[in-house]
Coordinates of C-alpha atoms and ligand atoms in Angstrom, one line a residue:
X297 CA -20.4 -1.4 7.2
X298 CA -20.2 -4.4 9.3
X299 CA -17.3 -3.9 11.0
X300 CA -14.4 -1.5 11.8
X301 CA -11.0 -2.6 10.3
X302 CA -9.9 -5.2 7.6
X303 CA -6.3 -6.0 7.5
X304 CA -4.9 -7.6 4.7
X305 CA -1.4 -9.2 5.6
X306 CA 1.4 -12.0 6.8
X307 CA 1.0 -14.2 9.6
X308 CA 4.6 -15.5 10.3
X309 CA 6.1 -17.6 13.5
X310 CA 8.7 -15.7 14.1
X311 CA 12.0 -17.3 15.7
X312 CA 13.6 -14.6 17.7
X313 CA 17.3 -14.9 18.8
X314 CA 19.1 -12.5 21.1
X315 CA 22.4 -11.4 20.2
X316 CA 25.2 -9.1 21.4
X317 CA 24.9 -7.4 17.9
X318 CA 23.7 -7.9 14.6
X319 CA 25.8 -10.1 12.4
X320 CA 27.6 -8.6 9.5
X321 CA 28.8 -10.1 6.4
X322 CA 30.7 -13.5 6.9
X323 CA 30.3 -13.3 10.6
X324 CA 29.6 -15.4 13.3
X325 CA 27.6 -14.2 16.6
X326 CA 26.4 -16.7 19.3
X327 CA 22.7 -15.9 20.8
X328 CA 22.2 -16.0 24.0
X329 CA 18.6 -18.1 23.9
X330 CA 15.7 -18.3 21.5
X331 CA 11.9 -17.8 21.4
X332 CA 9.2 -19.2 18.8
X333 CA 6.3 -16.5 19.2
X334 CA 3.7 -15.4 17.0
X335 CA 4.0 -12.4 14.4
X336 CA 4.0 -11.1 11.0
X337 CA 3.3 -7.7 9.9
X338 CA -0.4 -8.8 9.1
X339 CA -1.1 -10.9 12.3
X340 CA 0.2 -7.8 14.5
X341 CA -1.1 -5.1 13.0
X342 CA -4.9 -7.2 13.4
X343 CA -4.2 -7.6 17.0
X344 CA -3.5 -4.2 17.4
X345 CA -6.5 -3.1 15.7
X346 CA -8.5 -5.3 17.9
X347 CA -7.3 -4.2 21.1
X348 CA -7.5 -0.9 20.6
X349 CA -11.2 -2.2 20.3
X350 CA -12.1 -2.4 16.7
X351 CA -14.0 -4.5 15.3
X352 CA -11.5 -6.8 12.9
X353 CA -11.4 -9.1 10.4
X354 CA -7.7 -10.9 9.0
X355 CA -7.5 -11.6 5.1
X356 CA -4.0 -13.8 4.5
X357 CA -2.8 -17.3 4.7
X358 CA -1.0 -19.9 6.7
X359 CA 0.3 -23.4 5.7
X360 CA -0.7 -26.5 7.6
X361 CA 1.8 -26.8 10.0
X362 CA 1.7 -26.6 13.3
X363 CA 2.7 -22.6 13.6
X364 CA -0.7 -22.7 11.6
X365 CA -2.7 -23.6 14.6
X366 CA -0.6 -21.1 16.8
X367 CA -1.3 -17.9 14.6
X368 CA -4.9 -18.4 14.2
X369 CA -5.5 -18.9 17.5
X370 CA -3.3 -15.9 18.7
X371 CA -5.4 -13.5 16.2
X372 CA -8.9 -15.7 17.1
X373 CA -8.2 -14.8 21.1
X374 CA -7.8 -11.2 20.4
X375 CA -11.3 -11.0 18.8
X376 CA -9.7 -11.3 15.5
X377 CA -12.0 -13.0 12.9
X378 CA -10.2 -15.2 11.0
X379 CA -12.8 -16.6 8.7
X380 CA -10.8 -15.3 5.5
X381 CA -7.4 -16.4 7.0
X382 CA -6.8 -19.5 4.3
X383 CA -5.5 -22.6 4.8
X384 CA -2.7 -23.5 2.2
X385 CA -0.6 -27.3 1.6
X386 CA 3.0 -26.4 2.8
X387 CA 4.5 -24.1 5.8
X388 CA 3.6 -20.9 7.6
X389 CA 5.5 -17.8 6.7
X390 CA 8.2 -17.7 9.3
X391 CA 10.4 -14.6 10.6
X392 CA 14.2 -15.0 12.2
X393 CA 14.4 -12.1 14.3
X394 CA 17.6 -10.8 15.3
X395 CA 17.2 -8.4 18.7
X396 CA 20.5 -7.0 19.8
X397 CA 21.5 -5.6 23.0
X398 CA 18.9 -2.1 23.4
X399 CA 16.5 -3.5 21.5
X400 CA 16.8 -2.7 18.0
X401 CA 16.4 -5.7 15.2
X402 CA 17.1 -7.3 11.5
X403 CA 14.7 -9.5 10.5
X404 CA 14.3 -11.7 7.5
X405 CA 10.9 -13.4 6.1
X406 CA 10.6 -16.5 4.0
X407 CA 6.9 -16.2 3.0
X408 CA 5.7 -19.3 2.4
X409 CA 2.1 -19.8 2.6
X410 CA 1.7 -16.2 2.8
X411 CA 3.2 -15.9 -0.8
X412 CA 0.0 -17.8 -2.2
X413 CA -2.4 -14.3 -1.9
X414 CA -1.9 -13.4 -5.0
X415 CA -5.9 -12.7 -5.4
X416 CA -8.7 -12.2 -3.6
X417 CA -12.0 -14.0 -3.6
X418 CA -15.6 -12.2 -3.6
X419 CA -15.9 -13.3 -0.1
X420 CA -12.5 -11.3 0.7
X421 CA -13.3 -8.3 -1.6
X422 CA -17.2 -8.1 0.9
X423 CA -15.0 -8.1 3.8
X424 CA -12.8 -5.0 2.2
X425 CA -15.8 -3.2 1.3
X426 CA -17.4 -3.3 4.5
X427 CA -14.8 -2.5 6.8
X428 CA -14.1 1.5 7.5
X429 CA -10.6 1.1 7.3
X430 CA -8.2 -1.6 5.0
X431 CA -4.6 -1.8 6.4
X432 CA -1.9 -3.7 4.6
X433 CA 1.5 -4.3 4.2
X434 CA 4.0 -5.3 1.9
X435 CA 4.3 -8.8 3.0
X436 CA 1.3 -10.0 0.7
X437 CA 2.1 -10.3 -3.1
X438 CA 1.5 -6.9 -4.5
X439 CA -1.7 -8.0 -6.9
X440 CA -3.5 -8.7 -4.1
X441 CA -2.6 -5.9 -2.7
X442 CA -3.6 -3.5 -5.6
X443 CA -6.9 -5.6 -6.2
X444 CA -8.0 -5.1 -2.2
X445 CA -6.9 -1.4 -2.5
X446 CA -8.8 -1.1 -5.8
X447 CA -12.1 -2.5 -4.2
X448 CA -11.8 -0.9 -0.9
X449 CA -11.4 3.1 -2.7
X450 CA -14.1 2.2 -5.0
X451 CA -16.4 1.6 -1.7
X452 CA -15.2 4.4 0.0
X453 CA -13.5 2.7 2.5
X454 CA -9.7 4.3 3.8
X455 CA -6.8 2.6 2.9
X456 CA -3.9 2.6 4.8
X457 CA -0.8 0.9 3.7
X458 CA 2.5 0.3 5.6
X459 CA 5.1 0.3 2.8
X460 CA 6.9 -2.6 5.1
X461 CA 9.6 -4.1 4.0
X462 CA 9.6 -0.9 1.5
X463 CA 10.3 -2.0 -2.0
X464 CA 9.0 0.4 -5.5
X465 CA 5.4 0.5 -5.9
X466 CA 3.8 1.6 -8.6
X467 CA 1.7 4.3 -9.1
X468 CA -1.1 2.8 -9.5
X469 CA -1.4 1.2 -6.5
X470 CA 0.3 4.8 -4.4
X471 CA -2.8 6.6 -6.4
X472 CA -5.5 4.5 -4.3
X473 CA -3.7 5.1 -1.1
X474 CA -5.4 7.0 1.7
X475 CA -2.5 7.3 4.4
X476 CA 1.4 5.8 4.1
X477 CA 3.3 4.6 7.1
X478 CA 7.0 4.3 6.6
X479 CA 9.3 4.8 9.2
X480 CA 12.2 6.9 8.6
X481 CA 14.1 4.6 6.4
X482 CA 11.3 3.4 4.2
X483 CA 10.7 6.9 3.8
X484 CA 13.8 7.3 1.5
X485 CA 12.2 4.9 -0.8
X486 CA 9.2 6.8 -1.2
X487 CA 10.1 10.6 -1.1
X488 CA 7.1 11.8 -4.1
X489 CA 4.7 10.1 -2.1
X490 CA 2.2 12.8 -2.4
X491 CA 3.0 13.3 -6.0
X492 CA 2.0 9.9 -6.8
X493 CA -1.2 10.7 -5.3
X494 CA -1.0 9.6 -1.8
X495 CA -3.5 11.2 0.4
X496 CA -1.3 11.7 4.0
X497 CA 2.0 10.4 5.2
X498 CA 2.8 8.9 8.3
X499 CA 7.0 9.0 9.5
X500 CA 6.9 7.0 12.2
X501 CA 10.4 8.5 14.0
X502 CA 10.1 6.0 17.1
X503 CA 11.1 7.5 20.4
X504 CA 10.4 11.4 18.6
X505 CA 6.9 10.7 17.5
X506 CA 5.8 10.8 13.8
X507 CA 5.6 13.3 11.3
X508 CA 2.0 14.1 9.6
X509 CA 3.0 15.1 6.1
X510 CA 0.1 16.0 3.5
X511 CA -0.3 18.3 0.7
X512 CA -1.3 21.5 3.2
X513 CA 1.8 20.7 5.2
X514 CA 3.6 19.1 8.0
X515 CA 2.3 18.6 11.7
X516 CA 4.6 16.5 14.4
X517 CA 3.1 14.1 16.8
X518 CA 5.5 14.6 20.1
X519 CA 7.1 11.3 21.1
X520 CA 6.9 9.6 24.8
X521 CA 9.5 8.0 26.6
X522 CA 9.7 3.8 26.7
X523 CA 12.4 1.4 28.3
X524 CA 13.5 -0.5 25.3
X525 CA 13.3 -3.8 25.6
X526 CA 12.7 -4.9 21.8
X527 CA 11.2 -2.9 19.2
X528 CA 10.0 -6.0 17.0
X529 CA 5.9 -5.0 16.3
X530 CA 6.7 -1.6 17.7
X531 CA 5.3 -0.2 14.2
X532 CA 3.0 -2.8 13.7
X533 CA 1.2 -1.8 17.1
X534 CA 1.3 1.9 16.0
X535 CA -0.4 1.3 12.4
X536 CA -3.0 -1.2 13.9
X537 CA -3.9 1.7 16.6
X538 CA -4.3 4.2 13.6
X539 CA -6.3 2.2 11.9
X540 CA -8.8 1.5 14.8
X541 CA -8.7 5.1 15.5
X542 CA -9.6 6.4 12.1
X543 CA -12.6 4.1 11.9
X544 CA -13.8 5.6 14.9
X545 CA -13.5 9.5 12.9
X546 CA -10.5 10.8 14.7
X547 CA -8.3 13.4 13.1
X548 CA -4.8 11.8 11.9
X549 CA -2.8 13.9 14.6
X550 CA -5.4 12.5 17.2
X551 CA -5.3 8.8 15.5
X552 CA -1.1 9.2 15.3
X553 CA -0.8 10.8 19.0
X554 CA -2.5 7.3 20.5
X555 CA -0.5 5.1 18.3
X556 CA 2.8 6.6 19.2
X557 CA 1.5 6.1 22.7
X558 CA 0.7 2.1 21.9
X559 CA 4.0 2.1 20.3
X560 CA 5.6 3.3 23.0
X561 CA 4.6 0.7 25.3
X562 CA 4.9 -2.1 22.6
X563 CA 8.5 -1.3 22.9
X564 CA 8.7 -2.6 26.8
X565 CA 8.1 -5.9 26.3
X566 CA 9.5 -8.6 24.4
X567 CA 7.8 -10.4 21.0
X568 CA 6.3 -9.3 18.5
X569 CA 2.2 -10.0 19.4
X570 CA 2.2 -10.5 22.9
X571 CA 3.9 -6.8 23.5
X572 CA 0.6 -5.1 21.5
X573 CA -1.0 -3.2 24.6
X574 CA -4.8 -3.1 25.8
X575 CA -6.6 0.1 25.4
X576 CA -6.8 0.5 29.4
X577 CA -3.2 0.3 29.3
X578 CA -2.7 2.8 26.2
X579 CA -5.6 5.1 28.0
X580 CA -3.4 4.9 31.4
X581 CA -0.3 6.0 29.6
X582 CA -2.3 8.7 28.0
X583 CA -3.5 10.0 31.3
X584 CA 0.1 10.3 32.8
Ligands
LIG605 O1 7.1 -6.0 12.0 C1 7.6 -7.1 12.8 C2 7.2 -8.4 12.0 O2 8.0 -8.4 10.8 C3 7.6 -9.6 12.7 O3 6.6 -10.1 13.6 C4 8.0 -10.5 11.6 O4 7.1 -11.6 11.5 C5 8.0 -9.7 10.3 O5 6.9 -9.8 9.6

């Protein structure tokens, strides 16, 4: 093992508008400003891990644009290594995120270069076999997916997938998974989890915890209270924290008590990467 955690995943700029309310249908709702910040699921979830102090290393892509520059650099100044972060010709995945009054969101992604990992190379597949831990999303075309999650349970290695944004997966690809995080809607679209072969899963239920569901039974993780402020990364924080804390050997109800914590605090600022919390800050918190 050479280091802690690979993640696997998008690297979007995301555009972030703040609204009264979420738009429906046909409608019309003027924002009261705008912000251009880094995200993705991928990019957060890798700055998470690494300030939670694990070792990391970021598998994706981004065009070559400027945004390119911007996300690399956001994950490179965590400690991220982005060695197997790809340069593609064309644009960065980008994000418009809607945050209305309290905090909550609708987001939509338009891929881009992150839509070209649809394999891995031998130099990717090392960096999944040597990690502890593999966390991905659903961000990344699903064959590259399947092929990292193939690689990584042949070595032994834990994979952890965030079934975000949730969409059918096959059973294949559920069979190799170690630990699911959903939240409490993406849970709907996976209720025989366990059936299908998943090891543990992980209900994120924001300010009530999460739920540890596995074949032996259920175990809730008691929630902490946060000032909303925008919940965009709020997850993200909470599966990178998981991940660094199962590569350390924690228990899942240990690994899922700090990253409801890191959550929590995620939730108090605004933006997706620049809300992830230190580990002094999450230890603090902890101490309270
Ligand atoms: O989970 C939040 C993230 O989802 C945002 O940063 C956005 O880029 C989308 O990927």
């Amino acid at each position: 093992m050479t280091h802690d955690v690979t993640v696997l995943g998008s690297l979007n700029l995301d555009v972030v508008v703040h609204l009264p309310r979420v738009p429906g249908v046909g409608e019309t709702v003027l924002a009261s400003g705008q912000q251009r910040v880094p995200g993705g699921k991928g990019l957060n979830q890798a700055v998470a891990a690494a300030r939670a102090g694990a070792r990391t290393v970021m598998l994706g892509a981004v065009g070559d644009d400027d945004a390119a520059r911007v996300l690399r650099e956001t994950a490179g100044s965590a400690g991220v290594d982005v060695s197997g972060v790809r340069r593609e010709p064309g644009p960065s995945g980008t994000a418009w995120v809607m945050v209305q009054d309290g905090g909550d969101n609708a987001i939509v992604v338009d891929a881009a270069a992150n839509g070209t990992v649809t394999s891995l190379t031998g130099c990717d597949l090392d960096a999944v076999r040597s990690a502890a831990v593999l966390v991905m999303q659903l961000e990344t075309p699903l064959p590259a997916v399947t092929q990292a999650a193939s690689a990584a349970s042949r070595a032994g290695v834990r994979v952890v997938l965030n079934a975000a944004p949730a969409r059918d997966l096959p059973e294949e690809l559920l069979a190799l998974v170690d630990v699911l995080v959903v939240n409490e809607h993406e849970a709907r679209a996976f209720p025989d989890a366990l059936a299908a072969g998943v090891g543990t899963v992980v209900v994120t239920l924001g300010a009530d915890g999460a739920r540890v569901v596995c074949a032996d039974g259920e175990q809730a993780v008691p929630g902490v209270t946060a000032d909303v402020v925008d919940t965009t990364g709020a997850g993200d924080t909470f599966t990178g924290y998981l991940a660094a804390a199962l590569a350390t050997g924690a228990s899942l109800p240990d690994a899922c008590g700090r990253a409801v914590v890191a959550g929590a605090l995620a939730v108090e600022v605004l933006g997706a990467t620049a809300s992830i919390p230190t580990a002094d800050a999450v230890e603090r918190r902890l101490q309270r």
